[in-house]
XYZ file of C-alpha atoms in Angstrom:
477
model
C -65.451 179.446 197.241
C -68.286 179.565 199.674
C -69.882 176.465 201.109
C -73.177 177.503 199.504
C -71.604 177.665 196.028
C -69.909 174.306 196.539
C -73.232 172.766 197.534
C -74.888 174.136 194.393
C -72.101 172.750 192.180
C -72.335 169.276 193.763
C -76.103 169.324 193.425
C -75.791 170.228 189.756
C -73.235 167.488 189.132
C -75.469 164.939 190.878
C -78.458 166.036 188.837
C -76.566 165.755 185.562
C -75.149 162.345 186.540
C -78.565 161.111 187.570
C -80.069 162.321 184.279
C -77.309 160.545 182.346
C -77.923 157.337 184.245
C -81.660 157.621 183.681
C -81.077 158.357 180.007
C -78.879 155.288 179.610
C -81.371 153.171 181.507
C -84.248 154.450 179.392
C -82.242 153.874 176.231
C -81.466 150.326 177.292
C -85.114 149.745 178.124
C -86.247 151.069 174.760
C -83.830 148.830 172.879
C -83.981 145.626 174.877
C -86.875 144.453 172.713
C -85.029 145.248 169.496
C -82.301 143.360 167.758
C -79.872 144.607 165.147
C -79.915 142.891 161.792
C -78.758 143.970 158.365
C -81.400 143.837 155.636
C -79.271 143.846 152.530
C -81.590 144.897 149.749
C -78.768 144.434 147.222
C -78.613 140.739 148.163
C -82.387 140.465 147.960
C -82.492 141.951 144.468
C -79.485 139.926 143.349
C -81.384 136.767 144.278
C -84.477 138.110 142.501
C -82.609 138.831 139.272
C -81.142 135.315 139.181
C -84.220 133.331 140.220
C -87.341 135.182 139.059
C -88.273 132.498 136.510
C -86.679 129.333 137.889
C -89.974 127.462 138.280
C -89.581 127.053 142.064
C -92.715 127.970 144.000
C -95.261 130.704 143.401
C -95.203 134.460 144.019
C -95.121 134.491 147.846
C -92.421 131.830 147.940
C -90.322 133.758 145.455
C -90.593 137.052 147.364
C -89.981 135.213 150.667
C -86.737 133.812 149.321
C -85.689 137.235 148.037
C -86.280 138.742 151.496
C -84.481 135.824 153.125
C -81.497 136.464 150.854
C -81.574 140.016 152.174
C -81.265 138.813 155.757
C -84.811 138.619 157.131
C -85.800 135.124 158.206
C -89.287 134.996 156.703
C -90.653 132.245 154.502
C -94.361 132.261 153.704
C -95.725 130.345 150.707
C -99.093 132.130 150.782
C -99.520 135.830 150.001
C -101.801 136.642 152.953
C -99.456 134.888 155.384
C -96.437 136.743 153.995
C -98.239 140.042 154.502
C -99.040 139.129 158.129
C -95.464 138.018 158.771
C -94.046 141.370 157.610
C -96.717 143.906 158.564
C -95.707 145.832 161.730
C -93.113 143.156 162.503
C -90.412 143.716 159.911
C -91.724 146.908 158.343
C -94.424 149.544 157.914
C -97.344 149.197 155.508
C -98.465 151.940 153.119
C -101.258 152.216 150.598
C -99.838 153.117 147.200
C -101.215 155.592 144.706
C -101.884 154.302 141.209
C -101.750 156.717 138.272
C -105.288 155.827 137.164
C -107.155 154.832 140.277
C -107.537 151.136 141.007
C -105.874 149.885 137.841
C -102.824 151.527 136.388
C -99.153 152.210 136.838
C -97.083 153.196 139.874
C -94.786 156.192 139.839
C -92.093 156.598 142.458
C -92.783 160.343 142.750
C -96.413 159.659 143.680
C -95.321 157.277 146.444
C -92.359 159.061 147.996
C -91.084 157.319 151.154
C -93.794 154.651 150.780
C -91.814 152.115 148.767
C -88.219 151.490 147.769
C -85.824 148.932 146.404
C -86.196 145.531 148.075
C -89.654 146.248 149.480
C -92.562 143.893 148.690
C -95.645 145.216 146.897
C -98.949 143.456 147.559
C -102.091 143.273 145.400
C -105.310 143.384 147.432
C -108.647 142.435 145.831
C -111.426 144.615 147.250
C -114.073 142.180 146.009
C -112.958 139.051 147.816
C -111.076 140.891 150.590
C -107.748 139.119 150.299
C -104.174 139.567 149.180
C -103.735 137.688 145.930
C -100.307 138.555 144.517
C -96.937 139.970 145.583
C -93.829 141.279 143.804
C -90.559 142.844 144.980
C -89.703 146.430 144.076
C -86.554 147.139 142.070
C -86.664 150.928 142.162
C -87.832 153.034 139.210
C -86.841 153.308 135.560
C -85.528 156.489 133.919
C -89.108 157.779 133.518
C -89.936 157.315 137.173
C -92.164 154.257 136.840
C -91.747 151.613 139.536
C -90.255 148.356 138.278
C -90.237 144.999 139.986
C -89.462 141.290 139.936
C -92.225 138.670 140.131
C -91.848 134.915 140.281
C -92.556 134.585 136.562
C -91.863 138.052 135.178
C -89.141 140.671 135.381
C -90.277 144.238 134.733
C -86.923 145.996 134.812
C -86.938 149.195 132.799
C -90.569 148.724 131.830
C -93.743 150.662 132.468
C -95.710 148.080 134.422
C -99.508 148.171 134.603
C -100.636 146.877 137.989
C -103.813 144.947 137.430
C -104.712 141.382 138.335
C -107.735 139.298 137.412
C -109.788 138.029 140.347
C -113.513 137.646 141.072
C -114.278 138.629 137.490
C -112.844 142.125 137.985
C -109.712 143.772 136.639
C -110.106 147.189 138.232
C -111.177 146.845 141.862
C -107.693 146.791 143.377
C -105.677 148.400 146.144
C -101.877 148.218 146.129
C -99.891 148.078 149.377
C -96.194 148.172 150.096
C -94.280 147.223 153.221
C -91.192 149.341 153.763
C -88.832 146.926 155.447
C -86.859 148.146 158.449
C -83.246 148.559 157.479
C -81.769 148.311 160.956
C -84.012 146.910 163.676
C -85.940 143.674 164.078
C -89.009 144.181 166.224
C -89.933 141.629 168.814
C -92.917 139.391 168.125
C -91.437 138.188 164.856
C -92.714 134.789 163.835
C -89.147 133.542 163.648
C -89.126 133.574 167.472
C -91.008 130.257 167.487
C -88.837 127.273 166.670
C -89.505 125.598 163.338
C -90.723 121.967 163.583
C -88.939 119.498 161.356
C -90.607 116.681 159.450
C -88.848 113.449 160.411
C -91.229 110.851 158.966
C -93.090 110.888 155.652
C -94.445 107.643 154.228
C -97.442 106.152 152.535
C -99.327 104.567 155.416
C -102.666 102.903 155.948
C -105.072 104.615 153.539
C -102.907 107.718 153.036
C -99.667 109.604 153.630
C -98.468 109.713 157.249
C -96.547 112.852 158.273
C -94.678 113.172 161.592
C -92.604 116.050 162.920
C -90.544 117.112 165.907
C -92.304 118.665 168.876
C -91.694 122.349 169.611
C -91.565 123.369 173.256
C -94.441 125.670 174.122
C -96.337 125.034 170.886
C -100.093 124.911 171.350
C -100.792 123.426 167.949
C -99.345 122.834 164.496
C -100.496 123.812 161.015
C -99.740 121.265 158.294
C -99.544 122.400 154.652
C -99.393 120.490 151.377
C -98.754 121.403 147.745
C -98.132 119.778 144.359
C -96.158 120.891 141.332
C -99.310 122.491 139.913
C -100.906 123.968 143.059
C -99.891 126.320 145.845
C -99.698 125.523 149.549
C -102.942 124.418 151.152
C -103.536 124.011 154.876
C -104.691 120.416 155.402
C -104.658 120.075 159.185
C -104.562 121.974 162.476
C -103.639 119.602 165.289
C -102.098 119.524 168.743
C -100.433 116.220 167.859
C -97.117 115.781 166.067
C -98.456 113.513 163.339
C -101.240 113.410 160.776
C -102.564 110.914 158.220
C -103.497 112.689 154.997
C -106.085 110.496 153.274
C -107.584 112.796 150.617
C -104.942 112.242 147.962
C -104.789 111.304 144.303
C -102.716 108.358 143.165
C -99.182 108.806 141.820
C -98.942 112.527 142.597
C -95.864 114.179 144.099
C -96.885 115.996 147.288
C -94.731 118.346 149.328
C -95.443 118.893 153.024
C -94.351 121.495 155.524
C -95.437 122.304 159.053
C -95.322 125.307 161.387
C -95.752 125.584 165.138
C -98.244 127.975 166.760
C -97.509 129.486 170.187
C -99.989 132.050 171.542
C -101.043 132.888 167.962
C -97.405 133.454 166.963
C -96.433 131.140 164.106
C -93.036 129.691 163.375
C -91.454 129.968 159.972
C -91.815 127.327 157.293
C -88.978 125.361 155.906
C -89.059 123.962 152.394
C -90.583 120.669 153.489
C -90.385 117.051 152.392
C -91.715 115.409 149.230
C -93.328 112.029 148.581
C -95.131 110.343 145.699
C -98.527 109.026 146.794
C -99.484 105.444 146.002
C -103.053 104.564 146.896
C -104.080 101.411 148.685
C -105.093 98.649 146.247
C -108.590 97.231 146.646
C -108.379 93.548 147.611
C -110.498 90.458 147.013
C -109.670 86.946 148.221
C -111.117 83.537 147.381
C -110.421 79.942 148.235
C -108.817 78.144 145.335
C -107.787 74.537 144.875
C -104.823 74.139 147.213
C -104.407 77.873 147.834
C -105.940 81.192 148.840
C -106.003 83.485 145.797
C -105.410 87.173 146.542
C -106.354 89.713 143.840
C -106.080 93.509 143.874
C -106.780 96.592 141.792
C -104.105 98.115 139.567
C -102.136 101.131 140.825
C -100.897 103.187 137.887
C -97.134 103.606 137.498
C -96.325 101.150 140.283
C -93.247 98.990 139.834
C -95.046 96.129 141.535
C -96.736 95.011 144.741
C -95.934 93.594 148.165
C -98.351 90.979 149.514
C -98.664 90.724 153.301
C -100.315 88.160 155.554
C -101.064 88.706 159.232
C -98.925 86.796 161.703
C -100.486 83.936 163.655
C -101.182 86.220 166.607
C -102.555 88.908 164.262
C -100.289 91.644 165.691
C -98.124 92.374 162.663
C -98.004 92.090 158.890
C -95.520 89.662 157.339
C -94.504 90.120 153.702
C -95.027 86.824 151.868
C -94.536 87.846 148.242
C -93.078 90.517 145.948
C -94.939 90.775 142.650
C -93.109 92.666 139.905
C -95.024 94.667 137.305
C -97.992 97.024 137.632
C -100.243 94.664 135.628
C -99.623 91.520 137.713
C -102.577 91.566 140.082
C -102.819 88.098 141.612
C -101.001 85.846 144.063
C -101.759 82.266 145.167
C -100.822 81.590 148.772
C -100.264 77.830 148.901
C -98.914 77.785 152.443
C -102.364 77.331 153.967
C -104.217 74.805 156.108
C -107.901 73.928 155.840
C -110.015 75.303 158.666
C -107.591 78.144 159.490
C -108.408 81.859 158.966
C -105.948 84.120 157.113
C -105.827 87.912 156.700
C -104.150 89.716 153.772
C -103.273 93.210 152.587
C -101.318 94.604 149.618
C -99.037 97.608 149.027
C -97.912 99.021 145.708
C -94.276 100.070 145.433
C -92.429 102.504 143.177
C -88.690 102.201 143.600
C -88.055 102.608 147.324
C -91.443 104.216 147.940
C -94.120 101.893 149.296
C -97.785 102.727 148.996
C -100.774 102.894 151.278
C -102.559 99.741 152.382
C -105.830 98.635 153.916
C -104.885 98.443 157.580
C -107.711 96.071 158.545
C -106.896 93.702 155.713
C -109.300 91.152 154.248
C -109.888 87.796 155.959
C -111.006 84.344 154.853
C -111.061 80.850 156.321
C -109.265 78.520 153.953
C -111.350 75.456 153.181
C -109.899 72.673 151.078
C -111.773 71.529 147.991
C -113.918 68.380 148.534
C -112.433 65.493 146.494
C -112.455 61.724 145.893
C -116.025 61.614 144.590
C -117.703 58.240 144.314
C -121.185 57.134 143.241
C -123.035 54.183 144.684
C -126.328 52.739 143.473
C -129.042 52.603 146.128
C -132.769 52.004 146.061
C -133.255 55.717 146.729
C -130.999 57.074 143.986
C -127.363 57.923 143.315
C -125.407 58.262 146.559
C -122.564 60.760 146.073
C -119.745 60.610 148.631
C -116.550 62.654 149.006
C -113.720 63.307 151.413
C -114.510 65.463 154.462
C -112.871 68.880 154.736
C -111.261 70.203 157.927
C -113.169 73.239 159.212
C -116.318 72.666 157.130
C -119.692 73.085 158.844
C -121.632 71.778 155.856
C -121.379 71.022 152.122
C -123.290 72.258 149.118
C -123.834 69.739 146.307
C -123.961 70.759 142.612
C -124.881 68.905 139.460
C -124.999 69.620 135.751
C -125.564 67.561 132.637
C -122.769 67.212 130.118
C -123.038 70.148 127.744
C -124.649 72.477 130.284
C -122.806 75.718 131.064
C -123.986 76.271 134.624
C -124.194 74.198 137.791
C -127.446 73.512 139.632
C -127.412 73.475 143.426
C -129.069 70.312 144.706
C -128.938 71.066 148.421
C -126.757 71.164 151.511
C -125.736 68.431 153.921
C -123.695 68.307 157.128
C -122.195 64.906 156.241
C -119.935 63.900 153.373
C -122.652 62.169 151.338
C -125.723 63.110 149.338
C -128.400 61.054 147.577
C -129.607 62.389 144.220
C -133.048 60.930 143.425
C -133.838 63.222 140.483
C -131.686 61.562 137.813
C -133.036 60.593 134.385
C -132.009 57.828 132.005
C -129.467 58.287 129.248
C -128.196 61.623 130.608
C -124.618 61.945 131.768
C -124.318 64.026 134.964
C -121.335 65.673 136.580
C -121.285 66.184 140.355
C -119.209 68.439 142.566
C -119.387 70.021 146.032
C -118.167 73.020 148.071
C -117.296 73.131 151.749
C -118.899 75.965 153.770
C -118.081 77.688 157.067
C -120.231 80.794 157.642
C -119.308 83.141 154.746
C -116.279 81.132 153.631
C -116.727 78.778 150.694
C -114.192 76.372 149.288
C -113.520 76.096 145.606
C -114.853 73.062 143.756
C -113.551 70.531 141.280
C -114.772 71.600 137.870
C -115.018 68.119 136.300
C -114.549 65.523 139.036
C -116.311 62.471 137.495
C -119.278 61.649 135.252
C -122.249 59.393 135.973
C -124.940 58.041 133.656
C -128.009 55.833 133.909
C -128.867 53.824 130.816
C -128.444 50.593 128.891
C -125.030 48.974 129.179
C -124.337 49.253 125.425
C -124.969 53.015 125.536
C -122.419 53.780 128.296
C -118.915 54.744 127.247
C -115.830 53.217 128.807
C -114.943 56.302 130.852
C -118.338 56.443 132.556
C -119.287 54.484 135.619
C -122.069 51.907 135.087
C -124.831 52.120 137.640
C -126.464 48.725 138.168
C -130.052 47.866 137.411
C -131.170 48.525 140.970
C -130.491 52.206 140.444
C -132.245 52.075 137.080
C -135.354 50.560 138.635
C -135.322 53.129 141.456
C -135.196 55.936 138.949
C -138.211 54.589 137.017
C -140.305 54.608 140.166
C -139.801 58.363 140.680
């Protein structure tokens, strides 16, 4: 063998080896962004056949769970979001041909290679430009018509008419399918962002407080909420890991879930956490005789209420009473001192669930009720005296005649005495007073003692006799 021939052979071997290496390298490069996974359409349809009318979730949730059962980690409770999560990520989208235009039936022969068993079929409303419904394909019946499972209907073996009411139209529709990849998961899937987990869900000040775990790299979080009668609704977009949801109805079961967003790639949902909302009761407080009376509005279906009072330093709430029963709406706090300010708030409770509360509370200075009234005859009139009240800046004096329904305010004084020079003979008067400090008023004794000016024989035994000096002073007025 000549040296020239040997050189040619070695060159050829090197070329072939180099091509093989390049081919392997190129193959590795082409596949490094792909990951094997088995989409088991049999498992997806098995789940569909067992759960299509179980009352859990709406259409997108149902189809999401079917696809999850088949091995693709996608869970989207809204139709448009499910379409985005699958389109060009887990499969290829095709427009389907209906047998009668925009409203009719689907035949497998008309849509060859565009849809198959286990693939989702989406309804798109051309009027409002959104995806409104989704089902999962279960092949075709013996006449070639496509059959499917929906969250509330199973159309196996039936000729299904694909129409859906929206925007007042039943015919302006386009049907799309997504043929799911049966072997490769493409990079960019939303499941590549870690799912945040709700770790705190309670009725807080004026609403439900939701907190969740932070996700590394997340730019923001989308918070969703739903009830038993509504679908998922986005209620917040925030960079924080907590949110107070205040726009809630009382005694409604709400379910929350959250997803992380990283460079416009969204994490998956998980099923979320549930809580029953209990609104914050409205509170009113007044000074009573020997107590501060706290009243609040009724919260339907509550088991009862917790009454809280602020600590002396005002930094925390201290529970001072548990009131059982939804209709019991009052508490008397007798552990009070005159001249001292107190702040209160109230929570409803239902089992172990506590409700929202007014975080600022409601404040009042407790003022004791003026007492120990006495009347003394003077040349100027009836001098009413009473015991001073700690914390009072002034006192308001009231009078009414026996038989009257309402009190008349006579005036205000800064001392503990008042002279009434407007009395008339043979009328029995009742006097009382309230202590005042800014906007805080004490309660008053409703029937402290009676006084009457008149002849001795006309005064009953339980009335104090004012001497003739007072009588003469009154006549001069």
